[in-house]
């Protein structure tokens, strides 16, 4: 399995509504991930993290589809179809995963950024909602760097498949 070093960009340039542009320093996120991964087996961690990232985005797509009464069997059927349609090689799905550790770390690091929190508070009455959306975006970019795969269409693809299956 590949090491974690050298996979991250140093900064991520972001644009908020209202023409506000700023960059997020990813060094703290990278250091936290490396330290966490070094505590255990890196390959096992990456395998679990990939499963959590894929599963949580599929579960988010199912939730956003607004389809009621979806049991684990239907979730698994939707996930299998989505994984096949998005060409995710050797991907596994866990119906109960809601968030990856990368997402948790990104949220924690962004929440501690006072400048960012002040900007979100000033630019929106929904600062926490914006923080959640920003966290998802940054976590997706981090995942894409870690695994050299793009999960950006996963939620939308899942929503479409959930509507088709219902």
Short mmCIF file of C-alpha atoms in Angstrom, two decimals:
data_model
loop_
_atom_site.label_atom_id
_atom_site.label_comp_id
_atom_site.label_asym_id
_atom_site.label_seq_id
_atom_site.Cartn_x
_atom_site.Cartn_y
_atom_site.Cartn_z
CA UNK A 1 0.00 0.00 0.00
CA UNK A 2 1.17 3.54 -0.76
CA UNK A 3 2.51 5.82 2.00
CA UNK A 4 0.52 8.90 3.03
CA UNK A 5 3.31 11.43 2.55
CA UNK A 6 3.52 13.52 -0.59
CA UNK A 7 -0.12 12.88 -1.57
CA UNK A 8 -1.58 16.17 -0.37
CA UNK A 9 -1.48 19.63 -1.84
CA UNK A 10 -0.27 22.12 0.78
CA UNK A 11 -3.27 24.39 0.40
CA UNK A 12 -6.76 24.17 -1.02
CA UNK A 13 -8.15 27.34 -2.64
CA UNK A 14 -11.86 27.85 -1.94
CA UNK A 15 -14.47 30.34 -3.09
CA UNK A 16 -17.54 31.17 -1.02
CA UNK A 17 -20.65 32.93 -2.24
CA UNK A 18 -20.33 36.69 -2.32
CA UNK A 19 -16.92 36.54 -3.98
CA UNK A 20 -15.05 35.55 -0.82
CA UNK A 21 -11.95 33.52 -1.65
CA UNK A 22 -9.52 31.98 0.83
CA UNK A 23 -7.21 29.04 1.15
CA UNK A 24 -7.29 26.20 3.64
CA UNK A 25 -3.95 25.00 4.95
CA UNK A 26 -4.02 21.20 4.68
CA UNK A 27 -0.78 20.66 6.64
CA UNK A 28 -2.60 20.24 9.97
CA UNK A 29 -5.04 17.78 8.40
CA UNK A 30 -2.19 15.85 6.77
CA UNK A 31 -0.16 15.71 10.00
CA UNK A 32 -3.19 14.50 11.97
CA UNK A 33 -3.91 11.78 9.40
CA UNK A 34 -0.31 10.61 9.29
CA UNK A 35 -0.07 10.46 13.09
CA UNK A 36 -3.35 8.57 13.33
CA UNK A 37 -2.42 6.12 10.58
CA UNK A 38 1.01 5.47 12.09
CA UNK A 39 -0.61 4.28 15.32
CA UNK A 40 -1.99 1.25 13.52
CA UNK A 41 -1.45 -0.64 10.31
CA UNK A 42 -1.47 1.89 7.47
CA UNK A 43 -2.86 -0.53 4.88
CA UNK A 44 -5.70 -1.61 7.19
CA UNK A 45 -6.48 2.03 8.00
CA UNK A 46 -6.58 3.01 4.32
CA UNK A 47 -8.87 0.06 3.51
CA UNK A 48 -11.27 0.99 6.33
CA UNK A 49 -11.11 4.69 5.45
CA UNK A 50 -11.93 4.02 1.80
CA UNK A 51 -14.88 1.83 2.79
CA UNK A 52 -16.13 4.52 5.19
CA UNK A 53 -15.77 7.31 2.63
CA UNK A 54 -17.58 5.39 -0.11
CA UNK A 55 -20.27 4.07 2.26
CA UNK A 56 -20.96 7.44 3.88
CA UNK A 57 -21.36 9.16 0.50
CA UNK A 58 -23.68 6.41 -0.74
CA UNK A 59 -25.70 6.65 2.49
CA UNK A 60 -25.85 10.45 2.08
CA UNK A 61 -27.17 10.02 -1.47
CA UNK A 62 -29.83 7.59 -0.26
CA UNK A 63 -30.86 10.02 2.49
CA UNK A 64 -30.97 12.97 0.08
CA UNK A 65 -33.12 10.98 -2.34
CA UNK A 66 -35.89 11.17 0.23
CA UNK A 67 -37.06 7.65 -0.51
CA UNK A 68 -38.74 6.12 2.53
CA UNK A 69 -38.52 2.60 3.92
CA UNK A 70 -35.19 1.51 2.50
CA UNK A 71 -33.82 -1.50 4.37
CA UNK A 72 -30.23 -2.77 4.31
CA UNK A 73 -30.97 -5.22 1.48
CA UNK A 74 -32.17 -2.38 -0.78
CA UNK A 75 -29.25 -0.18 0.35
CA UNK A 76 -26.85 -2.97 -0.58
CA UNK A 77 -28.53 -3.36 -3.98
CA UNK A 78 -28.32 0.40 -4.62
CA UNK A 79 -24.69 0.48 -3.46
CA UNK A 80 -23.68 -2.43 -5.70
CA UNK A 81 -25.21 -0.73 -8.73
CA UNK A 82 -23.62 2.64 -7.88
CA UNK A 83 -20.19 1.06 -7.32
CA UNK A 84 -20.49 -0.74 -10.64
CA UNK A 85 -21.66 2.40 -12.49
CA UNK A 86 -18.87 4.57 -11.06
CA UNK A 87 -16.13 2.00 -11.73
CA UNK A 88 -14.89 1.91 -8.14
CA UNK A 89 -12.54 -1.05 -8.12
CA UNK A 90 -12.68 -3.42 -5.12
CA UNK A 91 -15.06 -1.12 -3.24
CA UNK A 92 -17.00 -2.36 -0.24
CA UNK A 93 -20.19 -0.89 1.25
CA UNK A 94 -21.29 -0.78 4.86
CA UNK A 95 -24.94 0.35 5.26
CA UNK A 96 -24.39 1.88 8.71
CA UNK A 97 -21.38 4.12 7.98
CA UNK A 98 -22.25 7.80 8.25
CA UNK A 99 -18.86 9.52 8.28
CA UNK A 100 -15.23 8.75 7.53
CA UNK A 101 -12.37 9.57 9.89
CA UNK A 102 -10.99 11.98 7.26
CA UNK A 103 -14.29 13.89 7.40
CA UNK A 104 -14.13 14.00 11.21
CA UNK A 105 -10.54 15.27 11.16
CA UNK A 106 -11.28 17.89 8.50
CA UNK A 107 -14.30 19.13 10.48
CA UNK A 108 -12.23 19.38 13.64
CA UNK A 109 -9.41 21.24 11.89
CA UNK A 110 -11.76 23.66 10.11
CA UNK A 111 -13.78 24.28 13.29
CA UNK A 112 -10.57 25.33 15.08
CA UNK A 113 -9.76 27.88 12.36
CA UNK A 114 -10.97 31.17 13.90
CA UNK A 115 -10.55 33.20 10.71
CA UNK A 116 -12.64 30.71 8.74
CA UNK A 117 -15.32 30.52 11.44
CA UNK A 118 -15.57 34.33 11.55
CA UNK A 119 -15.85 34.49 7.75
CA UNK A 120 -18.60 31.87 7.73
CA UNK A 121 -20.46 33.65 10.50
CA UNK A 122 -20.27 37.01 8.70
CA UNK A 123 -21.14 35.69 5.24
CA UNK A 124 -24.06 33.50 6.21
CA UNK A 125 -26.72 33.12 8.84
CA UNK A 126 -26.21 29.37 8.40
CA UNK A 127 -22.53 29.22 9.41
CA UNK A 128 -22.66 25.66 10.73
CA UNK A 129 -24.46 24.44 7.60
CA UNK A 130 -21.76 26.11 5.49
CA UNK A 131 -19.09 24.51 7.69
CA UNK A 132 -20.66 21.09 7.10
CA UNK A 133 -20.72 21.65 3.33
CA UNK A 134 -17.17 22.97 3.40
CA UNK A 135 -16.07 19.97 5.46
CA UNK A 136 -17.61 17.57 2.93
CA UNK A 137 -15.88 19.39 0.08
CA UNK A 138 -12.44 19.45 1.74
CA UNK A 139 -12.78 15.82 2.91
CA UNK A 140 -13.66 14.81 -0.65
CA UNK A 141 -10.53 16.56 -1.97
CA UNK A 142 -8.41 14.86 0.71
CA UNK A 143 -9.93 11.47 -0.17
CA UNK A 144 -9.33 12.03 -3.87
CA UNK A 145 -5.66 12.80 -3.08
CA UNK A 146 -5.25 9.82 -0.76
CA UNK A 147 -6.83 7.25 -3.05
CA UNK A 148 -6.39 8.75 -6.52
CA UNK A 149 -10.09 8.31 -7.21
CA UNK A 150 -12.87 10.83 -7.60
CA UNK A 151 -15.98 10.35 -5.46
CA UNK A 152 -17.55 13.69 -6.39
CA UNK A 153 -20.40 12.13 -8.41
CA UNK A 154 -21.18 9.40 -5.87
CA UNK A 155 -23.96 11.22 -3.97
CA UNK A 156 -25.79 12.30 -7.13
CA UNK A 157 -25.41 8.88 -8.76
CA UNK A 158 -26.77 7.26 -5.60
CA UNK A 159 -29.77 9.62 -5.48
CA UNK A 160 -30.65 8.67 -9.04
CA UNK A 161 -30.26 4.95 -8.34
CA UNK A 162 -32.33 5.20 -5.13
CA UNK A 163 -35.19 6.78 -7.08
CA UNK A 164 -34.89 4.06 -9.72
CA UNK A 165 -34.94 1.24 -7.12
CA UNK A 166 -37.95 2.61 -5.23
#
